[in-house]
Short mmCIF file of C-alpha atoms and ligand atoms in Angstrom, two decimals:
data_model
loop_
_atom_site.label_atom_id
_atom_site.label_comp_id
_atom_site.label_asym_id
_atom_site.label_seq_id
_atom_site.Cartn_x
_atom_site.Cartn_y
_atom_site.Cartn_z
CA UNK R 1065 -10.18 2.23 8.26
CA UNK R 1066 -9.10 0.23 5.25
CA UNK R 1067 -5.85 0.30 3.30
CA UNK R 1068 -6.39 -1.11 -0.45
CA UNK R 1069 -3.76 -2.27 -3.31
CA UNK R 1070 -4.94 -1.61 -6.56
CA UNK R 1071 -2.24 -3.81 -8.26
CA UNK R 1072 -3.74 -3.03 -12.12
CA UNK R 1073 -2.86 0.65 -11.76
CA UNK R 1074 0.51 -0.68 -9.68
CA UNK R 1075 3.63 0.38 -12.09
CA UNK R 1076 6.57 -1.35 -9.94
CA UNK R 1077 8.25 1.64 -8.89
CA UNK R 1078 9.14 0.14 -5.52
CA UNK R 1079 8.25 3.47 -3.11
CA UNK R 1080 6.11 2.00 -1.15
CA UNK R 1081 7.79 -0.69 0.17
CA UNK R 1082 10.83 2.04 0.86
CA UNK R 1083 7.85 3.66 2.82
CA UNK R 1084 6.12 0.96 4.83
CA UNK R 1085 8.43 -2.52 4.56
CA UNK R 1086 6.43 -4.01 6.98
CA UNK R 1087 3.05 -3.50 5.34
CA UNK R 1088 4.10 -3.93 1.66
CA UNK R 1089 5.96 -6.17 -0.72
CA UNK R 1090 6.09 -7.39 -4.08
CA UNK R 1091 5.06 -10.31 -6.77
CA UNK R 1092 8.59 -11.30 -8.63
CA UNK R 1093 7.08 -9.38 -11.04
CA UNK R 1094 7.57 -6.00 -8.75
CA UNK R 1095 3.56 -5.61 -8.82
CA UNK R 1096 2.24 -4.45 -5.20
CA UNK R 1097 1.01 -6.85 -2.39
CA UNK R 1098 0.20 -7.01 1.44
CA UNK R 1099 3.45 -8.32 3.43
CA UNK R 1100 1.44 -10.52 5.57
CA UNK R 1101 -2.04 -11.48 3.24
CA UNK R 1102 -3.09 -12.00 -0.29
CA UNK R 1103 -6.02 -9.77 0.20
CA UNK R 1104 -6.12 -6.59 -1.55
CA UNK R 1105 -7.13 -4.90 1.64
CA UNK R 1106 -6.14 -4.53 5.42
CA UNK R 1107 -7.78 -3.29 8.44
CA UNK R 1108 -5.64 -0.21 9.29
CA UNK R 1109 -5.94 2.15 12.99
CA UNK R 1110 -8.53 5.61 12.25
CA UNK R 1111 -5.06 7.17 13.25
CA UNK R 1112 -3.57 5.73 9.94
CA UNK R 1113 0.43 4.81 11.07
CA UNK R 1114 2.98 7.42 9.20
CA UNK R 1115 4.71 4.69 7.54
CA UNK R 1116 1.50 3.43 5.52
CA UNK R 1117 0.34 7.82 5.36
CA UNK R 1118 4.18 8.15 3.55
CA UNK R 1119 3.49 5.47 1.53
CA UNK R 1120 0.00 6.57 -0.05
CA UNK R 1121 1.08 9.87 -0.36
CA UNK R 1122 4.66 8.33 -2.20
CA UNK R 1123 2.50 5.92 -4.77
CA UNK R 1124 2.74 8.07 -8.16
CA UNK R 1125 -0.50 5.98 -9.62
CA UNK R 1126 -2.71 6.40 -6.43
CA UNK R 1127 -2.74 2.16 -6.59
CA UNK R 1128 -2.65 2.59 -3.01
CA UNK R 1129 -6.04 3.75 -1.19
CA UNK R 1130 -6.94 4.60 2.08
CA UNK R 1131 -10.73 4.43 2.79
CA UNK R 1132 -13.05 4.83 5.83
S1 SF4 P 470 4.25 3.06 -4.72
FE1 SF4 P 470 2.42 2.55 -5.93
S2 SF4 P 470 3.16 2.21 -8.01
FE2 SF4 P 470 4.93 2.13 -6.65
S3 SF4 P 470 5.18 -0.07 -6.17
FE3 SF4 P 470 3.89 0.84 -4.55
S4 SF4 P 470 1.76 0.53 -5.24
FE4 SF4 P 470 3.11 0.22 -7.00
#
């Protein structure tokens, strides 16, 4: 399973990093990326983990997708 950034429709709002601090962090600019890569996607476990669920389900502009 893949978990994607979308960082054009990302408004700064910080809730996914509350969510999942391990898996997300921010530009300077508070704009969404990956923790640990520049990519705008991971390879995520079919069981996705709570913390990255919490934080799609958080993200008020969907910039955050989860996709088979
Ligand atoms: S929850 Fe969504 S809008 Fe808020 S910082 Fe994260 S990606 Fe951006």
């Amino acid at each position: 399973m893949l978990c994607k950034i979308i960082p054009n429709k990302c408004i700064a709002c910080g809730l996914c990093q509350i969510k999942a601090p391990n898996i997300f962090d921010y530009h300077d600019n508070g704009i969404v990326l990956f923790a640990k890569t520049a990519e705008e996607a991971i390879t995520i476990p079919d069981d996705v983990p709570e913390d990255i669920l919490e934080a799609y389900k958080a993200c008020p502009t969907r910039a955050i997708i989860l996709e088979k």
